[in-house]
Amino acid sequence: MNSCSKTHVLDHHFLKVPSHVFEESVESTLKVIQNLTYVITSHLHHHDDHDLDQLSHHHAISDCVDLLGSCTQLLNWSLHGIHDPKGYEQFYGTGDVRSDIRTWFSAALANQATCMEGLKDAKTIVVDNMRSSSVLENNLNELLTKSLINLLNMVQVQQNILFPRSKHYNHVLNRNITEHFRYPNVTVAQDGSGNFTKIMDAVLSAPKHSQRHYVIFVKRGLYREYVDIDSNTWNLVMIGEGRDLTVVTGNRSYGGGWPTYHTATFAVTGQGFIAINMGFENTAEPNNHQAVALRSNSDCSAFYQCKFIGHQDTLYAHSNRQFYKKCRISGTVDFIFGRAKAVFQNCHILSRLNRVEGKNTITANGRNFSESNSGFSFQNCTIFRDSIVKNSVRATTPTYLGRPWGKYSRTIFMQTYMSNIINSEGWMDWEGGTYRLDTLYYGEYKNSGPGSELGGRVKWPGFHVITKSSVASAFTVAEFIQGDSWLPFTMIPYVGGLG
């Protein structure tokens, strides 16, 4: 069964406007996306693979096409949630229609922002031409932003459906998750003993829009390839033999001429993706700046006992609802970043020695608008220096919990052990961007360890020492990512509340 498809009775009480007004607004926004895509693709031309500027230009435009195409899919799903309950139940939703739609509209905003960032980074002529274009009130990009925010404002802020939590779901902790998926559909093995020798070939064998899990078992090995799971490949499960034994590696980087979005060694967009016992790494040198090991745009995606290694921008939690359990994540600058709505539970967060920048930031949440539901929540995690630094045992890099990539950046650490690697101020501003300090939301709740001392923390209006469990509960698995509605079907153990 689709991990995103356990549903309850649908209704339209969550809309602030009549359903026909909502539908008309969605259709109007779809037209804006169509026109914006046309303007951007009109600048797509043949490129010289040896010209880095042309190659970067081509990748940025291609990424935009994919991202805007995903926006179209997300908006169409929202229409299904309104007037096609059967289609919604069968394919798309968790049962909490209000939360689903707000998540999808927020993801569409993230896609649009990524598109424009890529074009800007690639220094293309598209952005300048759009500013002077007479198409759609001279600024399609701004029009799309306003349209998506307008749609979000038509949907009430979520009031979570209470999903039944049976003992079966709570005690999934005691089950061997690999036993549940012990009969893979295909096997990848570099020695030729499986169905495929490359992971991407196995991915391409998976059915499109699958309502059932399609399991790929990847035998131990270092897989030097780039994996991209598209938006039409649903409910893919990838299981390795161990996060240090089955590793996917690459070295694309911004410094190497790739847009950040395109640097990912492993990328997934199709909904319901699950990774278990897998390692993902980007080995680009630190002076090449952004270099993503894994990017997830997948709604209802989950990662269990996985490893993510890189330097700057290691893990790109791009958009939609995501869950990370017992994972190991290491890096230097903004090494967990993006605009997803993600919970990290019982994860090891490791700060690497940074000889380039001299200081590290763990998170960079890019929530740009108050209407967006993006945010990162860390629960029962540990934060240490990465022991990978073998020749310099005492060398550490001052590390901050995060900095605001977006104006409304939102990140919470709760019940987490923080070693003395965490700077006493806790948080860092964005390159002097003090205008974000009263609109962001950074919170800490019942953390422990020498790095959790609150006496020296920043005095920003947007920083909060959370003292009430009722406030902290809003950032738990059950409430923040509606985990009770979809995580039981992944078979990954989790704690829904504060524990």
Coordinates of C-alpha atoms in Angstrom, one line a residue:
M1 CA 0.0 0.0 0.0
N2 CA 1.1 3.6 -0.7
S3 CA 2.6 4.9 2.5
C4 CA 1.0 8.2 1.7
S5 CA -2.5 6.9 1.0
K6 CA -4.1 5.9 4.4
T7 CA -7.1 8.1 4.4
H8 CA -10.2 9.0 6.3
V9 CA -13.5 10.7 5.2
L10 CA -12.8 13.9 3.2
D11 CA -14.6 17.2 3.6
H12 CA -14.1 20.8 2.6
H13 CA -14.4 22.4 6.0
F14 CA -10.7 23.3 5.9
L15 CA -11.3 25.8 3.1
K16 CA -11.9 29.4 3.9
V17 CA -13.6 30.0 0.6
P18 CA -16.2 28.0 -1.5
S19 CA -14.6 25.0 -3.2
H20 CA -15.3 26.4 -6.7
V21 CA -13.4 29.6 -5.8
F22 CA -10.5 27.4 -4.6
E23 CA -10.6 25.3 -7.8
E24 CA -10.6 28.4 -10.0
S25 CA -7.6 29.8 -8.2
V26 CA -5.7 26.5 -8.6
E27 CA -6.5 26.5 -12.4
S28 CA -5.4 30.1 -12.7
T29 CA -2.1 29.3 -10.9
L30 CA -1.5 26.3 -13.2
K31 CA -1.7 28.7 -16.2
V32 CA 0.9 31.0 -14.6
I33 CA 3.2 28.0 -14.2
Q34 CA 2.6 27.0 -17.8
N35 CA 3.5 30.5 -19.0
L36 CA 6.6 30.8 -16.7
T37 CA 7.8 27.4 -18.1
Y38 CA 7.4 28.7 -21.6
V39 CA 9.4 31.9 -20.9
I40 CA 12.2 29.9 -19.3
T41 CA 12.4 27.1 -21.9
S42 CA 12.6 29.7 -24.7
H43 CA 16.2 30.2 -23.7
L44 CA 17.1 26.6 -23.7
H45 CA 19.6 26.0 -26.6
H46 CA 22.2 23.5 -27.6
H47 CA 25.3 23.7 -25.4
D48 CA 28.9 22.8 -25.5
D49 CA 29.7 20.2 -22.8
H50 CA 33.2 21.7 -22.5
D51 CA 31.9 25.2 -21.7
L52 CA 31.2 25.3 -18.0
D53 CA 29.1 28.5 -18.3
Q54 CA 26.9 27.0 -21.0
L55 CA 26.6 23.7 -19.2
S56 CA 25.6 25.5 -15.9
H57 CA 23.0 27.5 -17.9
H58 CA 21.6 24.3 -19.5
H59 CA 21.3 22.5 -16.1
A60 CA 19.7 25.5 -14.4
I61 CA 17.0 25.7 -17.1
S62 CA 16.4 21.9 -17.2
D63 CA 16.1 21.9 -13.4
C64 CA 13.5 24.7 -13.6
V65 CA 11.5 22.7 -16.1
D66 CA 11.5 19.7 -13.7
L67 CA 10.7 21.8 -10.7
L68 CA 7.8 23.7 -12.4
G69 CA 6.5 20.4 -13.7
S70 CA 6.5 19.1 -10.1
C71 CA 4.5 22.2 -9.1
T72 CA 1.9 21.3 -11.7
Q73 CA 1.6 17.8 -10.3
L74 CA 1.3 19.1 -6.7
L75 CA -1.5 21.5 -7.6
N76 CA -3.3 18.8 -9.5
W77 CA -3.1 16.6 -6.5
S78 CA -4.8 19.4 -4.4
L79 CA -7.7 19.4 -7.0
H80 CA -8.1 15.7 -6.5
G81 CA -8.3 16.3 -2.8
I82 CA -11.3 18.6 -3.4
H83 CA -13.4 17.0 -6.1
D84 CA -12.1 13.4 -6.5
P85 CA -12.0 11.7 -3.2
K86 CA -11.5 8.2 -4.7
G87 CA -8.4 9.4 -6.7
Y88 CA -7.1 11.2 -3.6
E89 CA -7.5 8.2 -1.4
Q90 CA -5.9 5.8 -3.9
F91 CA -2.8 7.8 -4.8
Y92 CA -2.0 11.0 -3.0
G93 CA -3.1 11.7 0.5
T94 CA -2.5 10.8 4.1
G95 CA -6.1 11.5 5.1
D96 CA -5.4 14.9 6.6
V97 CA -6.4 16.8 3.5
R98 CA -5.7 20.2 5.1
S99 CA -2.2 19.2 5.9
D100 CA -1.6 17.5 2.6
I101 CA -2.6 20.6 0.6
R102 CA -0.7 23.0 2.7
T103 CA 2.4 20.7 2.4
W104 CA 2.0 20.6 -1.4
F105 CA 1.5 24.3 -1.8
S106 CA 4.6 24.9 0.4
A107 CA 6.5 22.5 -1.7
A108 CA 5.5 24.4 -4.8
L109 CA 6.9 27.6 -3.3
A110 CA 10.1 25.7 -2.6
N111 CA 10.3 24.5 -6.2
Q112 CA 9.8 28.0 -7.5
A113 CA 12.5 29.4 -5.2
T114 CA 14.9 26.7 -6.2
C115 CA 14.2 27.4 -9.9
M116 CA 15.0 31.1 -9.5
E117 CA 18.1 30.5 -7.3
G118 CA 19.5 28.1 -9.9
L119 CA 19.0 30.6 -12.7
K120 CA 20.6 33.4 -10.7
D121 CA 23.6 31.2 -9.7
A122 CA 24.0 30.2 -13.4
K123 CA 24.0 33.9 -14.3
T124 CA 21.6 33.2 -17.2
I125 CA 19.9 35.8 -19.2
V126 CA 16.5 34.4 -18.4
V127 CA 16.0 36.4 -15.1
D128 CA 16.9 39.7 -16.8
N129 CA 14.6 39.0 -19.7
M130 CA 11.7 38.1 -17.3
R131 CA 12.0 41.5 -15.6
S132 CA 11.4 43.3 -18.8
S133 CA 8.8 40.9 -20.2
S134 CA 5.3 42.1 -20.8
V135 CA 3.9 38.6 -20.3
L136 CA 1.6 38.2 -17.3
E137 CA 2.0 41.7 -15.7
N138 CA 5.7 41.8 -16.5
N139 CA 6.8 39.5 -13.7
L140 CA 5.6 35.9 -13.9
N141 CA 7.8 34.9 -11.0
E142 CA 6.2 37.4 -8.6
L143 CA 2.8 36.5 -9.9
L144 CA 3.4 32.8 -9.2
T145 CA 4.5 33.6 -5.6
K146 CA 1.4 35.7 -5.0
S147 CA -0.8 33.0 -6.4
L148 CA 0.7 30.2 -4.3
I149 CA 0.5 32.4 -1.1
N150 CA -3.1 33.2 -2.0
L151 CA -3.9 29.5 -2.2
L152 CA -2.2 28.8 1.1
N153 CA -4.3 31.5 2.7
M154 CA -7.5 29.8 1.4
V155 CA -6.7 26.7 3.5
Q156 CA -7.0 27.0 7.2
V157 CA -4.0 26.3 9.4
Q158 CA -4.1 22.6 10.1
Q159 CA -5.9 21.0 13.1
N160 CA -4.5 17.5 13.0
I161 CA -6.7 14.5 12.6
L162 CA -6.1 12.1 15.4
F163 CA -5.1 8.8 13.8
P164 CA -5.4 5.6 15.9
R165 CA -2.1 4.5 17.4
S166 CA -2.4 0.8 18.0
K167 CA 0.0 -1.2 20.0
H168 CA 1.1 -2.8 16.7
Y169 CA 2.4 0.5 15.4
N170 CA 4.0 1.4 18.7
H171 CA 5.8 -2.0 19.0
V172 CA 7.1 -1.9 15.4
L173 CA 10.3 -0.9 17.3
N174 CA 10.8 -4.6 18.2
R175 CA 10.5 -5.9 14.6
N176 CA 13.4 -6.4 12.3
I177 CA 12.5 -4.0 9.5
T178 CA 14.7 -5.8 7.0
E179 CA 12.7 -8.9 7.7
H180 CA 9.6 -7.1 6.5
F181 CA 11.3 -6.3 3.2
R182 CA 13.2 -9.6 3.0
Y183 CA 11.9 -10.4 -0.5
P184 CA 13.3 -7.7 -2.8
N185 CA 11.9 -7.2 -6.3
V186 CA 15.4 -6.8 -7.6
T187 CA 19.0 -7.0 -6.4
V188 CA 22.0 -4.8 -7.3
A189 CA 25.4 -6.4 -7.0
Q190 CA 28.7 -5.1 -8.4
D191 CA 30.0 -8.7 -8.8
G192 CA 27.1 -9.6 -11.2
S193 CA 25.3 -11.9 -8.7
G194 CA 22.2 -9.7 -8.8
N195 CA 19.8 -8.5 -11.4
F196 CA 21.8 -5.3 -12.0
T197 CA 25.3 -4.0 -11.4
K198 CA 24.2 -0.3 -11.1
I199 CA 21.7 1.2 -8.8
M200 CA 20.2 3.5 -11.4
D201 CA 19.5 0.6 -13.8
A202 CA 17.5 -1.0 -10.9
V203 CA 15.6 2.3 -10.4
L204 CA 14.6 2.4 -14.0
S205 CA 13.2 -1.1 -13.7
A206 CA 10.6 0.1 -11.1
P207 CA 7.0 0.6 -12.2
K208 CA 5.6 4.1 -12.5
H209 CA 3.0 5.4 -10.0
S210 CA 3.2 2.1 -8.0
Q211 CA 0.8 1.8 -5.1
R212 CA 2.9 -0.9 -3.5
H213 CA 6.5 -1.0 -2.3
Y214 CA 9.0 -1.9 -4.9
V215 CA 12.1 -3.1 -3.0
I216 CA 15.6 -2.8 -4.3
F217 CA 18.3 -4.6 -2.3
V218 CA 21.8 -3.2 -2.8
K219 CA 24.7 -5.4 -1.9
R220 CA 27.7 -4.0 -0.2
G221 CA 30.1 -1.9 -2.4
L222 CA 31.1 1.6 -3.2
Y223 CA 28.8 2.7 -6.0
R224 CA 30.3 5.5 -8.1
E225 CA 27.2 6.8 -9.9
Y226 CA 24.5 9.4 -9.8
V227 CA 21.0 8.3 -8.9
D228 CA 17.9 10.3 -9.8
I229 CA 14.5 8.9 -8.8
D230 CA 11.9 10.9 -10.8
S231 CA 8.5 12.1 -9.7
N232 CA 6.7 9.2 -11.4
T233 CA 8.5 6.5 -9.4
W234 CA 6.5 6.0 -6.2
N235 CA 7.0 3.9 -3.1
L236 CA 10.5 2.8 -3.9
V237 CA 12.3 1.0 -1.0
M238 CA 16.1 0.8 -1.1
I239 CA 17.9 -1.4 1.4
G240 CA 21.7 -1.8 1.8
E241 CA 23.8 -4.1 3.9
G242 CA 24.8 -1.3 6.2
R243 CA 25.4 2.5 5.9
D244 CA 29.2 1.9 6.0
L245 CA 29.0 -1.1 3.6
T246 CA 26.6 0.1 0.9
V247 CA 27.6 3.6 -0.2
V248 CA 26.7 5.8 -3.2
T249 CA 29.4 8.3 -3.9
G250 CA 29.9 11.3 -6.2
N251 CA 31.8 14.6 -6.3
R252 CA 29.7 17.2 -8.2
S253 CA 30.0 20.7 -6.7
Y254 CA 29.0 24.3 -7.2
G255 CA 32.7 25.1 -7.7
G256 CA 32.8 22.4 -10.4
G257 CA 30.2 24.3 -12.4
W258 CA 27.0 22.6 -11.2
P259 CA 24.0 24.3 -9.8
T260 CA 23.6 23.3 -6.1
Y261 CA 20.3 21.5 -6.9
H262 CA 22.1 19.4 -9.5
T263 CA 25.2 18.5 -7.3
A264 CA 23.3 15.7 -5.5
T265 CA 24.9 12.3 -5.7
F266 CA 21.5 10.8 -4.9
A267 CA 18.2 12.6 -5.6
V268 CA 14.7 11.5 -5.1
T269 CA 11.4 13.2 -6.0
G270 CA 8.9 10.3 -6.2
Q271 CA 6.6 10.1 -3.2
G272 CA 6.9 7.5 -0.5
F273 CA 10.7 6.8 -0.8
I274 CA 12.3 4.7 1.9
A275 CA 16.1 4.1 2.4
I276 CA 17.4 1.7 5.0
N277 CA 21.1 0.9 5.8
M278 CA 22.4 3.1 3.0
G279 CA 25.3 5.5 2.8
F280 CA 25.4 8.6 0.7
E281 CA 28.4 10.9 0.2
N282 CA 29.8 13.7 -1.8
T283 CA 33.6 13.8 -1.8
A284 CA 34.1 17.2 -3.4
E285 CA 36.8 19.2 -1.7
P286 CA 35.6 21.8 0.8
N287 CA 36.8 24.8 -1.3
N288 CA 34.3 23.7 -4.0
H289 CA 31.5 24.9 -1.7
Q290 CA 28.0 23.5 -2.2
A291 CA 28.2 19.7 -2.8
V292 CA 25.1 17.7 -1.9
A293 CA 25.2 14.0 -0.9
L294 CA 21.5 13.4 -1.0
R295 CA 18.5 15.6 -2.0
S296 CA 14.9 14.6 -1.2
N297 CA 11.9 16.3 -2.6
S298 CA 9.8 13.1 -1.8
D299 CA 6.7 13.6 0.2
C300 CA 6.3 11.0 3.0
S301 CA 10.0 9.9 2.6
A302 CA 11.8 8.2 5.4
F303 CA 15.5 7.3 6.1
Y304 CA 16.5 4.7 8.6
Q305 CA 20.0 4.0 9.8
C306 CA 21.5 5.9 6.9
K307 CA 24.7 7.9 6.6
F308 CA 25.1 11.3 4.8
I309 CA 28.7 12.6 4.4
G310 CA 29.9 15.8 2.8
H311 CA 31.2 19.3 3.6
Q312 CA 28.9 22.2 2.7
D313 CA 25.3 21.4 2.0
T314 CA 25.5 17.6 2.7
L315 CA 21.8 16.9 3.1
Y316 CA 19.3 18.8 1.0
A317 CA 15.9 18.3 2.6
H318 CA 14.3 20.2 -0.2
S319 CA 10.6 20.0 0.3
N320 CA 7.6 18.0 1.6
R321 CA 7.3 15.8 4.7
Q322 CA 10.4 13.8 5.6
F323 CA 11.6 11.6 8.5
Y324 CA 15.1 10.6 9.5
K325 CA 15.7 8.0 12.2
K326 CA 19.0 6.8 13.7
C327 CA 20.9 8.5 10.8
R328 CA 24.5 9.9 10.9
I329 CA 24.8 13.3 9.2
S330 CA 28.2 15.1 8.9
G331 CA 29.4 18.2 7.3
T332 CA 30.6 21.8 7.7
V333 CA 28.5 24.7 6.4
D334 CA 24.7 24.5 6.3
F335 CA 25.1 20.7 6.1
I336 CA 21.3 20.2 6.7
F337 CA 19.4 22.6 4.6
G338 CA 16.3 23.1 2.5
R339 CA 12.6 23.9 2.7
A340 CA 11.2 20.5 3.7
K341 CA 9.0 19.8 6.8
A342 CA 11.3 17.3 8.4
V343 CA 11.9 15.6 11.8
F344 CA 15.2 14.1 12.8
Q345 CA 14.9 11.6 15.6
N346 CA 17.8 9.8 17.4
C347 CA 20.3 11.0 14.8
H348 CA 24.0 11.7 15.2
I349 CA 24.9 15.2 14.0
L350 CA 28.6 15.5 13.4
S351 CA 30.6 18.7 12.7
R352 CA 33.7 18.2 10.6
L353 CA 36.9 20.2 10.8
N354 CA 36.5 23.3 8.6
R355 CA 39.8 24.8 7.5
V356 CA 38.1 26.9 4.7
E357 CA 35.4 28.9 6.6
G358 CA 36.6 28.5 10.2
K359 CA 33.1 28.0 11.6
N360 CA 30.3 25.6 10.9
T361 CA 26.5 25.8 10.8
I362 CA 24.4 22.7 11.2
T363 CA 21.1 23.9 9.6
A364 CA 20.0 26.5 7.1
N365 CA 16.2 26.3 6.8
G366 CA 14.9 28.3 3.8
R367 CA 11.3 29.0 4.8
N368 CA 10.7 32.3 2.9
F369 CA 7.1 33.0 3.8
S370 CA 5.1 32.8 7.0
E371 CA 2.4 30.9 5.2
S372 CA 4.8 28.0 4.3
N373 CA 4.8 25.0 6.7
S374 CA 8.5 24.3 6.2
G375 CA 10.7 23.7 9.2
F376 CA 13.3 21.3 10.8
S377 CA 12.8 19.6 14.2
F378 CA 15.5 17.6 15.9
Q379 CA 14.5 15.3 18.8
N380 CA 16.7 13.1 21.0
C381 CA 19.7 13.6 18.7
T382 CA 23.4 14.0 19.6
I383 CA 25.8 16.7 18.4
F384 CA 29.5 16.0 18.4
R385 CA 32.8 16.7 16.6
D386 CA 33.2 14.2 13.7
S387 CA 35.7 11.6 14.7
I388 CA 36.7 11.3 11.0
V389 CA 39.4 13.9 11.9
K390 CA 42.1 11.4 12.9
N391 CA 45.3 13.4 12.6
S392 CA 44.0 16.3 14.7
V393 CA 42.2 14.8 17.8
R394 CA 41.8 18.1 19.6
A395 CA 41.1 20.2 16.6
T396 CA 37.5 21.4 16.4
T397 CA 35.5 24.0 14.5
P398 CA 33.1 26.3 16.4
T399 CA 29.7 25.2 15.4
Y400 CA 26.3 26.9 15.4
L401 CA 22.9 25.2 15.4
G402 CA 21.8 27.1 12.4
R403 CA 21.4 30.3 10.5
P404 CA 18.3 31.7 8.6
W405 CA 18.5 31.0 4.9
G406 CA 14.9 32.2 4.6
K407 CA 13.3 35.2 6.3
Y408 CA 10.9 32.9 8.2
S409 CA 13.5 30.2 8.9
R410 CA 12.2 27.7 11.5
T411 CA 14.3 25.1 13.4
I412 CA 13.9 23.5 16.8
F413 CA 16.2 21.3 18.8
M414 CA 14.6 19.4 21.7
Q415 CA 15.7 16.7 24.1
T416 CA 19.1 16.7 22.3
Y417 CA 22.6 16.3 23.7
M418 CA 24.9 19.1 22.6
S419 CA 28.7 18.7 23.2
N420 CA 31.0 21.7 23.8
I421 CA 31.5 22.0 20.1
I422 CA 28.4 24.2 20.0
N423 CA 29.2 27.9 20.3
S424 CA 27.7 29.6 23.4
E425 CA 25.5 31.9 21.2
G426 CA 23.9 28.9 19.6
W427 CA 22.8 30.5 16.4
M428 CA 24.3 32.7 13.7
D429 CA 22.8 35.4 11.5
W430 CA 22.9 35.2 7.7
E431 CA 25.9 37.2 6.7
G432 CA 24.8 40.3 8.6
G433 CA 21.1 39.9 7.5
T434 CA 19.7 41.2 10.8
Y435 CA 16.3 41.9 9.2
R436 CA 15.5 38.2 9.6
L437 CA 16.0 38.0 13.3
D438 CA 12.5 39.0 14.3
T439 CA 10.7 36.8 11.7
L440 CA 12.6 33.5 12.1
Y441 CA 11.6 30.9 14.7
Y442 CA 14.4 29.1 16.5
G443 CA 13.6 27.1 19.6
E444 CA 15.3 24.9 22.2
Y445 CA 13.6 22.6 24.6
K446 CA 15.1 20.5 27.4
N447 CA 18.4 19.9 25.7
S448 CA 21.4 18.6 27.6
G449 CA 25.2 18.7 27.5
P450 CA 27.7 21.5 27.8
G451 CA 26.7 23.0 24.5
S452 CA 23.1 23.4 25.6
E453 CA 23.7 26.1 28.2
L454 CA 21.3 29.0 27.5
G455 CA 23.1 31.8 29.4
G456 CA 25.1 33.0 26.3
R457 CA 22.4 32.4 23.7
V458 CA 21.5 35.1 21.1
K459 CA 18.9 37.7 22.3
W460 CA 17.0 37.8 19.0
P461 CA 13.2 38.4 19.0
G462 CA 12.8 35.1 17.0
F463 CA 14.8 32.9 19.4
H464 CA 12.7 31.0 22.0
V465 CA 13.6 29.0 25.0
I466 CA 10.6 26.6 25.0
T467 CA 9.4 25.7 28.5
K468 CA 6.0 24.3 27.9
S469 CA 5.5 20.8 26.6
S470 CA 2.4 21.9 24.7
V471 CA 4.6 24.2 22.6
A472 CA 7.2 21.6 22.0
S473 CA 4.6 19.0 21.1
A474 CA 3.8 21.0 18.0
F475 CA 7.2 19.9 16.6
T476 CA 6.9 16.2 17.2
V477 CA 6.5 13.5 14.6
A478 CA 2.8 13.2 15.2
E479 CA 2.0 16.8 15.0
F480 CA 4.6 18.4 12.8
I481 CA 4.8 15.9 9.9
Q482 CA 1.5 14.0 10.7
G483 CA 3.6 10.9 11.1
D484 CA 0.9 8.7 12.6
S485 CA -0.9 8.9 9.3
W486 CA 1.9 7.5 7.2
L487 CA 4.9 6.3 9.0
P488 CA 3.4 3.0 10.3
F489 CA 3.3 1.8 6.7
T490 CA 7.0 2.4 6.2
M491 CA 7.7 0.0 9.1
I492 CA 10.3 2.4 10.4
P493 CA 10.2 2.8 14.2
Y494 CA 9.4 6.3 15.6
V495 CA 8.2 8.1 18.7
G496 CA 5.1 10.2 17.9
G497 CA 5.3 12.5 20.9
L498 CA 7.8 13.9 23.3
G499 CA 8.4 10.4 24.7

